[in-house]
Coordinates of C-alpha atoms in Angstrom, one line a residue:
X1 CA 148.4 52.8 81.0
X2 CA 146.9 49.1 81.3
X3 CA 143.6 48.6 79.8
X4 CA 141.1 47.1 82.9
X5 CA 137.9 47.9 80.9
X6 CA 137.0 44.4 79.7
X7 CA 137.8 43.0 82.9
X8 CA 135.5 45.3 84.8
X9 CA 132.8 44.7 81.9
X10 CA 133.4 41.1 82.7
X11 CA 133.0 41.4 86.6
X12 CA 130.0 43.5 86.0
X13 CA 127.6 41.6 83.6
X14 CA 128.6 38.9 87.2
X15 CA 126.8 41.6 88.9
X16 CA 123.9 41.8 86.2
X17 CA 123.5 38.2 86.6
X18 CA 123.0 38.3 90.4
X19 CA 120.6 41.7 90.2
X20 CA 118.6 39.3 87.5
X21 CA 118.1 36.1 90.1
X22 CA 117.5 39.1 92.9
X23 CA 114.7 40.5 90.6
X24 CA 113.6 37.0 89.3
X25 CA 112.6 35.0 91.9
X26 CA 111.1 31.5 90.5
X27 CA 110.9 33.1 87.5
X28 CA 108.2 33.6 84.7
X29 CA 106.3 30.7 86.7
X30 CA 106.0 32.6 90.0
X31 CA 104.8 35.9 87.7
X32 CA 102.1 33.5 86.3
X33 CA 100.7 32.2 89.6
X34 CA 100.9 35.7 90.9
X35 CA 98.3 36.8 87.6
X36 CA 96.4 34.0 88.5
X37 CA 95.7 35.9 91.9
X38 CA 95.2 39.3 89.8
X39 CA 98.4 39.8 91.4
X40 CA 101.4 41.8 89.5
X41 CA 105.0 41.6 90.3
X42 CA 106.0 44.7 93.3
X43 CA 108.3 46.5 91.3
X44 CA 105.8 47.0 88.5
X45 CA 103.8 47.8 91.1
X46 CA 106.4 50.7 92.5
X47 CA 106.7 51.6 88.8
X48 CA 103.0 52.8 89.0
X49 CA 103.6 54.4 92.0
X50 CA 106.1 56.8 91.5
X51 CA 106.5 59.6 89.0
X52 CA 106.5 58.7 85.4
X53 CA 110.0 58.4 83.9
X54 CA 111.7 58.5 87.1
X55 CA 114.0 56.4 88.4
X56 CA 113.6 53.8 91.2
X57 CA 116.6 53.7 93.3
X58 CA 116.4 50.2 94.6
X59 CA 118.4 49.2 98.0
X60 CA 120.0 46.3 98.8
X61 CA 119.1 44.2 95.9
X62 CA 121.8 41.7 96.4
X63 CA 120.9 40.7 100.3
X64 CA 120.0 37.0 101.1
X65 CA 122.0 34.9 99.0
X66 CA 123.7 32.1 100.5
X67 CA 122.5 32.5 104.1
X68 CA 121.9 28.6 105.1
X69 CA 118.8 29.5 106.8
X70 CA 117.3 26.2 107.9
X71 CA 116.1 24.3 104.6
X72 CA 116.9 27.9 102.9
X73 CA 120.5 28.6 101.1
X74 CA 118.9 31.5 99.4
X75 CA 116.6 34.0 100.1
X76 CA 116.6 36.1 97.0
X77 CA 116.4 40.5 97.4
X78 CA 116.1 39.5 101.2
X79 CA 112.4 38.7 100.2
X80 CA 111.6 42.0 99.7
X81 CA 111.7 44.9 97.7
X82 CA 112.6 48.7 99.3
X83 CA 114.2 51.9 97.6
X84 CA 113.4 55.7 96.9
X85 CA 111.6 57.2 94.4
X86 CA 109.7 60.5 94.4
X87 CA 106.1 60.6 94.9
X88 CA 104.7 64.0 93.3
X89 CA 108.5 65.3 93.6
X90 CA 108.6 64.4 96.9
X91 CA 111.6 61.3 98.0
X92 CA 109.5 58.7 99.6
X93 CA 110.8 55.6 101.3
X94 CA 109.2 52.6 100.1
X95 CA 109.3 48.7 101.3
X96 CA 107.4 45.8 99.6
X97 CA 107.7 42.3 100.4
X98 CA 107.5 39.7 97.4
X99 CA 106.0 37.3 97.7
X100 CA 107.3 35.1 95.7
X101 CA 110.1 34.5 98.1
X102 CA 108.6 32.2 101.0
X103 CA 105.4 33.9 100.6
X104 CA 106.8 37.3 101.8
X105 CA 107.8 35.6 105.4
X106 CA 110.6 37.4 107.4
X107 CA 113.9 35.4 107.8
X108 CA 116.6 37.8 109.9
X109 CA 118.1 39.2 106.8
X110 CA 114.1 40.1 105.8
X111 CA 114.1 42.5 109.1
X112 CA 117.6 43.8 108.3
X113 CA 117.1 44.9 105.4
X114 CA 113.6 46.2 106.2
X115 CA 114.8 48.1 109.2
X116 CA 117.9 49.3 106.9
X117 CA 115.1 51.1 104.8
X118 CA 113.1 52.3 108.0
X119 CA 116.8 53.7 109.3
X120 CA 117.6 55.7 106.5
X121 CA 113.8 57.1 106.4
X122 CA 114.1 58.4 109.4
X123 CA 117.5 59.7 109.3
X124 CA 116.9 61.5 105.8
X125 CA 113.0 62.5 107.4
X126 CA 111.4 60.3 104.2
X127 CA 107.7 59.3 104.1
X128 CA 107.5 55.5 104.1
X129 CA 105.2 53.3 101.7
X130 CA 104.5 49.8 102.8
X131 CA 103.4 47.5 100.0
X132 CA 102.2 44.5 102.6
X133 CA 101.8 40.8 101.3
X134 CA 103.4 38.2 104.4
X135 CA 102.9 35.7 106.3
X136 CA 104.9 37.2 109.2
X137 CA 108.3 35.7 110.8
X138 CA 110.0 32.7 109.3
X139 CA 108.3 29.9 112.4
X140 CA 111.3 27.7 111.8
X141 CA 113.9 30.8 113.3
X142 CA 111.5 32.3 115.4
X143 CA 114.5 32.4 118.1
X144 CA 116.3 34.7 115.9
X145 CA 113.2 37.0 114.2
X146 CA 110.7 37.4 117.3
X147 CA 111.7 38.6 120.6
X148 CA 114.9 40.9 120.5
X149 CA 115.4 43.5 119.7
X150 CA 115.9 44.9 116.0
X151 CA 113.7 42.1 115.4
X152 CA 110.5 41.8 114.6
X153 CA 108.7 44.4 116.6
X154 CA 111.5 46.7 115.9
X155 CA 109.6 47.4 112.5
X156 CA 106.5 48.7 114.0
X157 CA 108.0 50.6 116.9
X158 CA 109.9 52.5 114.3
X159 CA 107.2 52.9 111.9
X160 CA 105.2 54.5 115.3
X161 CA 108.5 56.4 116.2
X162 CA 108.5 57.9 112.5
X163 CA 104.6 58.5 112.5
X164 CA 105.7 60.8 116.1
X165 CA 107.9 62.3 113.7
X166 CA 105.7 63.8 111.4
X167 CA 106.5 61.0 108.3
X168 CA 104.0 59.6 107.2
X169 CA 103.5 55.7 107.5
X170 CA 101.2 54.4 104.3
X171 CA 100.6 50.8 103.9
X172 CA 98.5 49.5 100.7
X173 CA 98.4 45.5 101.8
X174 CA 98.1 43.4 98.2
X175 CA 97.6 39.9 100.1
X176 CA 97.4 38.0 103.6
X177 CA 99.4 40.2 107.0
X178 CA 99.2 37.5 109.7
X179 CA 99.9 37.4 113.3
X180 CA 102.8 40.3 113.4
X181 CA 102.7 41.1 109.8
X182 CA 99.0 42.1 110.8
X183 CA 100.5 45.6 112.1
X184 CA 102.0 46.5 109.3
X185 CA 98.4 47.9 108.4
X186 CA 96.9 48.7 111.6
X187 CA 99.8 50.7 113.0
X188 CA 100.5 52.7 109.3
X189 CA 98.9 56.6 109.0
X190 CA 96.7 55.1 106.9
X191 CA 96.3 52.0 105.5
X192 CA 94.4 50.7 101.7
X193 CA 93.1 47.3 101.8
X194 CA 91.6 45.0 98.2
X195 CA 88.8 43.8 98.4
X196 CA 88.9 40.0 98.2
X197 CA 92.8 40.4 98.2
X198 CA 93.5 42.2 101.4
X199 CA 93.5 40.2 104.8
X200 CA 94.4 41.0 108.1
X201 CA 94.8 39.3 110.9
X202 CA 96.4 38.4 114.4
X203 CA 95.3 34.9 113.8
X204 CA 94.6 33.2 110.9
X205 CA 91.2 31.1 110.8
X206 CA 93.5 27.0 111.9
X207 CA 94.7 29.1 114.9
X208 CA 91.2 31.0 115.6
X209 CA 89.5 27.3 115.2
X210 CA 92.5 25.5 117.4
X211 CA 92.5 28.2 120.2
X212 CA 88.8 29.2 120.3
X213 CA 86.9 26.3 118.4
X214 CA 85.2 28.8 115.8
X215 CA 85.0 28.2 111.8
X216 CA 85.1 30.8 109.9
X217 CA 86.9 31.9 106.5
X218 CA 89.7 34.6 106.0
X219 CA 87.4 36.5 104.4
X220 CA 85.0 36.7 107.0
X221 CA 87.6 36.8 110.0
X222 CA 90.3 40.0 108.5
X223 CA 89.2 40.6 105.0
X224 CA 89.3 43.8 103.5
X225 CA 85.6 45.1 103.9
X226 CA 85.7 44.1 107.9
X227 CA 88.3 46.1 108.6
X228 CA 87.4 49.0 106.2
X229 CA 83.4 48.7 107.2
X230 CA 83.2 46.7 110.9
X231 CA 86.7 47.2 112.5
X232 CA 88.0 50.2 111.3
X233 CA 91.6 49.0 111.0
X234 CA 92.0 50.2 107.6
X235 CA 90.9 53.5 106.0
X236 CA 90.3 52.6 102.4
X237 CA 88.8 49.6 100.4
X238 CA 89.7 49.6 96.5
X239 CA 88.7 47.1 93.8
X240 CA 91.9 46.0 93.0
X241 CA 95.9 46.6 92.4
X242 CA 95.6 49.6 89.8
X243 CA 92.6 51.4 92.2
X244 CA 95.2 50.6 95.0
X245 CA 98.0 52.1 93.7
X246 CA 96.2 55.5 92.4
X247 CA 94.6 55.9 96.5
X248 CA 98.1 55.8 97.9
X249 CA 99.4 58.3 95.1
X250 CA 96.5 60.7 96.2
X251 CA 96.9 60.2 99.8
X252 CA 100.1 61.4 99.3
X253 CA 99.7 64.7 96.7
X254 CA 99.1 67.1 99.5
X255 CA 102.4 66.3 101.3
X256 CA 104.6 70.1 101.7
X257 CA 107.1 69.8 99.0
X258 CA 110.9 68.7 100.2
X259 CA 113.5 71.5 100.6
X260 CA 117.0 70.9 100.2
X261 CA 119.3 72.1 102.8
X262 CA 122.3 72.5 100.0
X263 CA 122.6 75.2 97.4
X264 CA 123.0 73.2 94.1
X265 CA 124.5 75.1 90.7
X266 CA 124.6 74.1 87.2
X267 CA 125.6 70.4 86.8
X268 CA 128.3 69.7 84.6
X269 CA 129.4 65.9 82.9
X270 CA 133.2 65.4 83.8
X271 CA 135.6 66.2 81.4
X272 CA 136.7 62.9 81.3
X273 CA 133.8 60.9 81.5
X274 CA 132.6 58.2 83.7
X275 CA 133.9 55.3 81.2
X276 CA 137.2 56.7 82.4
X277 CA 136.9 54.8 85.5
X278 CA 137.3 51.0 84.0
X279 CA 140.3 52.1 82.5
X280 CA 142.1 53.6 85.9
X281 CA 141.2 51.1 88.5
X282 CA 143.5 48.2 88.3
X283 CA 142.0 44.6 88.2
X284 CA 143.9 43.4 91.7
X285 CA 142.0 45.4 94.7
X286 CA 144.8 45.7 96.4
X287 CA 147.4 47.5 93.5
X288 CA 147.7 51.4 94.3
X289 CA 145.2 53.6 92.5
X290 CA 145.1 57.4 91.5
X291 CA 143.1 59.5 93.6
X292 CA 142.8 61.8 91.9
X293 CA 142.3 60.7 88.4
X294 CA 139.2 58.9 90.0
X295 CA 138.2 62.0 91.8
X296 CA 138.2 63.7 88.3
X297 CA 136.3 60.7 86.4
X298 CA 133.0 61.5 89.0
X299 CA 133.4 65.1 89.4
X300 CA 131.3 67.9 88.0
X301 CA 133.6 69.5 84.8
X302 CA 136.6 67.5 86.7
X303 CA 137.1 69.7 89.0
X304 CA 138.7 69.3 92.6
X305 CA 139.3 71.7 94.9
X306 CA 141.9 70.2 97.0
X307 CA 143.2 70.9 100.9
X308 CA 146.8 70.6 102.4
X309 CA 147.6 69.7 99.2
X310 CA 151.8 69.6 99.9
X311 CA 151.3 68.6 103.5
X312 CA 153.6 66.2 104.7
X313 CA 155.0 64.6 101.1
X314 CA 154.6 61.2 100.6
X315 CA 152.8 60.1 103.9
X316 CA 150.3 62.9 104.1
X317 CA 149.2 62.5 100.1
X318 CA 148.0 58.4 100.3
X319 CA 144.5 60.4 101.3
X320 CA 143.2 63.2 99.6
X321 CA 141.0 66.1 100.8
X322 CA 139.5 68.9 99.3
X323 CA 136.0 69.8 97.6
X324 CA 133.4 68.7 94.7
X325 CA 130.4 69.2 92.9
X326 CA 128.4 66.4 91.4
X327 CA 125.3 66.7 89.5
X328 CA 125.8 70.6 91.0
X329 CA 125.7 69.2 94.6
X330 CA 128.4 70.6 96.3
X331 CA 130.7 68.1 98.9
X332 CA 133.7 67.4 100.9
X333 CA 135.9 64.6 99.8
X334 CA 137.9 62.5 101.7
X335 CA 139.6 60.0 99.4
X336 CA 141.9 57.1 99.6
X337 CA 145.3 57.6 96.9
X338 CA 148.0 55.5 96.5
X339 CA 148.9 52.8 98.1
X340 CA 146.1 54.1 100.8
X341 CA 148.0 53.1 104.0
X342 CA 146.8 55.8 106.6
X343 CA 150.1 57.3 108.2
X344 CA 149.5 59.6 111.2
X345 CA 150.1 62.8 109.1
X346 CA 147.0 61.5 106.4
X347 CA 145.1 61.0 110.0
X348 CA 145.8 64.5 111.2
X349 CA 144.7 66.5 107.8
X350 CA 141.3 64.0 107.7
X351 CA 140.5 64.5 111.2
X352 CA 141.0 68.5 110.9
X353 CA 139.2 68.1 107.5
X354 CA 136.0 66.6 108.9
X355 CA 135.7 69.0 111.3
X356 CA 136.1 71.7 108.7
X357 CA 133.0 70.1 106.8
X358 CA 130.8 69.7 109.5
X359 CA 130.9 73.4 110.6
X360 CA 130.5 74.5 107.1
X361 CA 127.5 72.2 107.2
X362 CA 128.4 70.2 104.1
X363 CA 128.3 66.5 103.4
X364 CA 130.9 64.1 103.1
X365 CA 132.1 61.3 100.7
X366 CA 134.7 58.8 101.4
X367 CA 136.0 57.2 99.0
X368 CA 137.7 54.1 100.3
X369 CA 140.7 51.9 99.0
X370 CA 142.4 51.6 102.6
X371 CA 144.4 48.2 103.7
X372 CA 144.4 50.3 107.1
X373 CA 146.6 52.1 109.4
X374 CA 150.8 52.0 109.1
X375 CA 152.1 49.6 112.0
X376 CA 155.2 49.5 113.3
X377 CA 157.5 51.4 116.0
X378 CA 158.3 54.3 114.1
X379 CA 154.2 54.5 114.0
X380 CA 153.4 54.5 117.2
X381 CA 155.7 56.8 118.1
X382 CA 155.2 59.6 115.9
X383 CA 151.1 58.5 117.7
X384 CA 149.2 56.9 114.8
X385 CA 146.9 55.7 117.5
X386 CA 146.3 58.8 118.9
X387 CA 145.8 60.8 115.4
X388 CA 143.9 57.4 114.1
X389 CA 141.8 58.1 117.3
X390 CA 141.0 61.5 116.4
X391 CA 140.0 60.6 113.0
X392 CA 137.9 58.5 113.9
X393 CA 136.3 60.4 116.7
X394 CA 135.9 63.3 114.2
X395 CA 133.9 60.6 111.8
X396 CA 132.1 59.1 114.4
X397 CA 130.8 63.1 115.7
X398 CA 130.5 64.5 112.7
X399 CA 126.7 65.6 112.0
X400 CA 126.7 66.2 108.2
X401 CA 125.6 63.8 105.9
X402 CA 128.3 60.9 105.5
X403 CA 128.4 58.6 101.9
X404 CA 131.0 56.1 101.7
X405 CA 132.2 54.9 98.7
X406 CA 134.3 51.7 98.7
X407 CA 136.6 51.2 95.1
X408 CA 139.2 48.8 96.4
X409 CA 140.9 47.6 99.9
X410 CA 138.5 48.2 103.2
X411 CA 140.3 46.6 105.7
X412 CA 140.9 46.9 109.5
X413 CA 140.6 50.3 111.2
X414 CA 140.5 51.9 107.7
X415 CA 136.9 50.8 107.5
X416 CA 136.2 52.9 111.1
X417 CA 138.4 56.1 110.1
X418 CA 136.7 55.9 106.3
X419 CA 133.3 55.9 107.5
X420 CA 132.6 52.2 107.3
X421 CA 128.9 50.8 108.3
X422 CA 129.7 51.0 112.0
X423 CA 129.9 54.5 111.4
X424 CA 126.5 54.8 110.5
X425 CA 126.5 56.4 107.3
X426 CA 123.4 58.2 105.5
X427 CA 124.5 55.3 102.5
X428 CA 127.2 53.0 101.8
X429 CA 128.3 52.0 98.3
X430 CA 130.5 49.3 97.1
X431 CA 132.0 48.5 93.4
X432 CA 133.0 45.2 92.3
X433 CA 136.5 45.9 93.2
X434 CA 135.7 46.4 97.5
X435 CA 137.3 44.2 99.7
X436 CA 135.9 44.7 102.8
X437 CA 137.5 42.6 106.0
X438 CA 139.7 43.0 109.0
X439 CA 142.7 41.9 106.3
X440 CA 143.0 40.3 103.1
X441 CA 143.2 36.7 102.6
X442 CA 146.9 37.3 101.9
X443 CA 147.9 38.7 105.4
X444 CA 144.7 36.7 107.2
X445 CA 146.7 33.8 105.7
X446 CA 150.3 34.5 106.9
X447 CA 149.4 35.2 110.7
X448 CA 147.1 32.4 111.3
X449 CA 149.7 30.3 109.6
X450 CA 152.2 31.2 112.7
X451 CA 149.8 31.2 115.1
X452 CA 148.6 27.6 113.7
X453 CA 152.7 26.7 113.2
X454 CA 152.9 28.1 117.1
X455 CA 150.6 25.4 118.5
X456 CA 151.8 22.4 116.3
X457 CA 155.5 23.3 117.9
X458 CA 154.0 23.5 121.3
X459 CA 153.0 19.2 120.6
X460 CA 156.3 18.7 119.1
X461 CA 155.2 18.5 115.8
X462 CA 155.9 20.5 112.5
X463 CA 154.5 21.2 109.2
X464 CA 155.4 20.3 105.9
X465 CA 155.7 22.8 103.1
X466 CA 152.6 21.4 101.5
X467 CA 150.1 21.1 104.3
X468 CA 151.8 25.0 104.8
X469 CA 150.5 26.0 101.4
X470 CA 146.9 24.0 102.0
X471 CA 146.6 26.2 105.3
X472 CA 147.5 29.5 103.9
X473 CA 145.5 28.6 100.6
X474 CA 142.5 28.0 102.6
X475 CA 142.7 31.2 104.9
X476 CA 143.1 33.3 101.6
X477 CA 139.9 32.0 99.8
X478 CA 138.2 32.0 103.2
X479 CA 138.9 35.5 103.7
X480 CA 139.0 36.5 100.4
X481 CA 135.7 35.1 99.3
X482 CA 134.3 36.7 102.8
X483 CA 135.7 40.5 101.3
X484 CA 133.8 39.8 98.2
X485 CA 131.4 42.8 97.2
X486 CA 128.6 39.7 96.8
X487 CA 129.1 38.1 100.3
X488 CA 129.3 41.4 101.9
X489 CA 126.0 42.9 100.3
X490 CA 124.2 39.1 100.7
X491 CA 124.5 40.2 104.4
X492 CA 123.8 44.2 103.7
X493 CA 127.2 45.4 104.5
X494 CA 126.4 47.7 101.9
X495 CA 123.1 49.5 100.1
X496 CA 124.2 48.5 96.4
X497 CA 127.1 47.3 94.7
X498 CA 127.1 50.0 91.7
X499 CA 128.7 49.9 88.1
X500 CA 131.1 51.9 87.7
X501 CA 129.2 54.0 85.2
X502 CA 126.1 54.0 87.7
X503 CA 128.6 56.1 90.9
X504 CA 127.7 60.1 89.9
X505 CA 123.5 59.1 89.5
X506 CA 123.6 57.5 93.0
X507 CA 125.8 59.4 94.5
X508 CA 123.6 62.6 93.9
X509 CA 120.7 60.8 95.1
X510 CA 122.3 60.1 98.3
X511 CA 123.4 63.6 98.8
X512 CA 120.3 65.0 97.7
X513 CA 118.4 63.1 100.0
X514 CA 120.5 63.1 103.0
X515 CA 120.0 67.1 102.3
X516 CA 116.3 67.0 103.1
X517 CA 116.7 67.2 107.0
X518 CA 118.5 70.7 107.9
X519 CA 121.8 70.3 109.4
X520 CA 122.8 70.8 113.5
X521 CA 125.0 72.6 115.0
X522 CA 128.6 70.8 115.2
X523 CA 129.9 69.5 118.4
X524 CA 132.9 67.0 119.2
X525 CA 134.6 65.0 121.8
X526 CA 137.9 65.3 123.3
X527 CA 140.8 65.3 120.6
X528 CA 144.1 64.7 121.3
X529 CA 145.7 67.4 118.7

């Protein structure tokens, strides 16, 4: 077998480096200014908040890079910060904007990414923390962050939807909330304001003097002691960061302690070990993998129980099915093998597979390394879009917690039928080997290339071999770089690219939490079996 582990090392520590200009914003300047403000950095600030020596499972980290926002390539971590962690055992949502990107201001992958965090809250039934420091939407793109909607007031009809819920909406505001940013502490639960840190307002004192002709200071027009003492916006005034940090802590002790709706045994390390996993997976995404052998590097004690097994030889086997444990969280599996080409007979076992699952009231991983569905005549007669339809009808209905896992090609339909983010999944993952795009730059290249040779013969004209090779060169790095894990997550295509060695910790997270709502009743459309 071929040794990938120093490549994968390699195209990791290029993940490290990204995570470090996600975290490091401006660097150890922008953490002086902040001390200068008796300010501290909002993930030493979620640090405090959560349980000692647990872990902070950030989302998203990568979003924002190369956007070409106006005057703005990069808007590092999205400008802000959101993940779970558990609050007195409890998994709690939590979203805080830095504001050492733009001053915390909301460009349109800002709101994204924030309402990616609110979305998952409320699908999982997570209360939400709101660590508030912004100026409100980015004025220059005001078209695209304002009126619509998932824009801007999307955050705070959610975070009142959620509140109707029964989860709890806590916002602790570290520094100025103008205009819209101003609701993100009067329409939270309950809200903790510092004093001579905190300010709040519709209208910041140049807009209260231009529309009304008063002076006045911030201090005097939202600060912290006006709305905790005179308005009554806010609910509790503390002395500073620290004090701040401990009231939101004890606003939260008395929550009722999560239940999860999954019975969990013993966990067990794989017999093979996670490390496994560089060595299996080939350095070219789109080179077959084993299925199972990467089934067996994640799996508690190695163990899969696998369904229709010797169905339809060959054809049926390029997806796996079949049962898992991980961290003793029990799950269905539905995983790509092979060359991963979905032929209508892999179709039919994953469609009648899901729908197994989602009466046993299980969840669901899908690990993806799909280029897509087989084409062709002998395809579409033996109905690969009618068993691709029920596949994907099946994903699409199914009401159990859904993960997807993307280690290698993720391309075309295969992204529908595997659960991709227009599936709405509880999480998505990618690796540094995902690809995710209609094609790859390979195929992208070859049919616009006839399509492009189809117009120049319309004029009369032809191409020569070398302007050939400059089109199809230009179509693979266009669509190549556009599958990359770091353009895709830039735009949150995905909730974290993970190391290889980091898939079993997040992976129970996700299932865990995803467990913390019970499960319906199962119900689906019209299948064409």
């Amino acid at each position: 077998m071929e040794d990938f582990t120093s490549f994968w090392k390699k195209e990791e520590e290029k993940l490290e480096q990204r995570r470090s200009q996600a975290i490091w914003p401006g660097g150890q300047k922008a953490v002086d200014t902040l001390a200068k403000r008796n300010k501290r950095p909002v993930r030493d600030l979620i640090t405090d908040l959560i349980d000692p020596g647990t872990p902070f499972f950030e989302l998203s980290m990568l979003a924002g890079f190369g956007m070409g926002y106006p005057g703005v390539e990069d808007v590092p971590c999205a400008g802000i910060v959101t993940g779970i962690g558990k609050i007195h055992g409890n998994w709690t949502m939590i979203m805080a904007n830095d504001s050492r990107v733009k001053a915390g201001t909301y460009f349109p992958i800002t709101l994204k990414k924030h309402m990616r965090a609110q979305a998952i809250a409320e699908k999982c039934g997570l209360n939400c923390i709101y660590i508030a420091d912004s100026g409100g939407v980015f004025l220059p793109m005001q078209a695209e962050v304002f009126p619509d909607d998932q824009h801007f007031g999307s955050i705070f009809y959610n975070m009142a939807r959620m509140s109707a819920k029964g989860l709890r909406q806590v916002t602790l505001s570290t520094g100025g909330n103008t205009a819209g940013g101003a609701y993100i502490v009067f329409m939270a639960c309950e809200s903790i304001m510092i004093d001579r840190q905190s300010f709040s307002f519709l209208g910041g004192p140049p807009l209260v003097k231009m529309a009304t002709g008063e002076e006045i200071s911030a201090e005097d027009l939202g600060g912290a002691r006006v709305h905790t003492q005179v308005s009554g916006g806010a609910d509790h005034l503390c002395n500073d960061q620290t004090d701040a940090i401990a009231k939101v802590r004890e606003l939260l002790s008395l929550t009722r302690p999560q239940e999860i709706h999954l019975h969990r045994y013993q966990p067990v390390e794989p017999a093979t070990g996670p490390e496994v996993i560089y060595d299996i997976l080939p350095a070219s995404p789109h080179q077959g993998i084993s299925g199972l052998d990467f089934i067996r590097s994640i799996a508690d004690g190695s163990h899969f129980i696998e369904v229709k097994k010797n169905f339809a030889p060959g054809r049926g086997s390029n997806i796996l099915t079949g049962k898992i444990r991980i961290q003793g969280l029990p799950m269905g599996v539905v995983c790509s093998n092979g060359a991963g080409i979905i032929f209508h007979e892999a179709a039919k076992k994953v469609a009648e597979w899901v729908v197994r699952c989602s009466y046993e009231k299980i969840p669901i991983l899908f690990i993806q390394s799909s280029p897509g569905y087989m084409v062709g005549s002998e395809s579409e007669h033996a109905g690969i879009g009618k068993f691709g339809a029920d596949m994907v009808r099946a994903v699409s209905c199914a009401q159990v917690p859904r993960i997807q896992l993307v280690i290698g090609p993720d391309n075309g339909a295969a992204n529908y039928g595997m659960c991709g983010r227009a599936y709405r999944p509880h999480f998505l993952f990618s690796t540094m080997r995902a690809r995710t795009s209609v094609m790859s730059g390979k195929s992208a290249g070859g049919v616009l290339l006839s399509i492009e040779q189809a117009k120049k013969k319309a004029k009369g004209e032809t191409m020569t071999p070398e302007e050939i090779e400059a089109f199809q060169q230009k179509m693979i790095a266009k669509y190549d770089g556009e599958a990359h894990p770091f353009f895709c997550a830039s735009r949150l295509l995905n909730d974290r690219v993970l190391k290889f060695s980091e898939i079993r910790e997040w992976l129970a997270m996700a299932v865990e939490v995803s467990m913390i709502k019970p499960v319906g009743e199962a119900s689906f459309g019209n299948f064409r079996f």
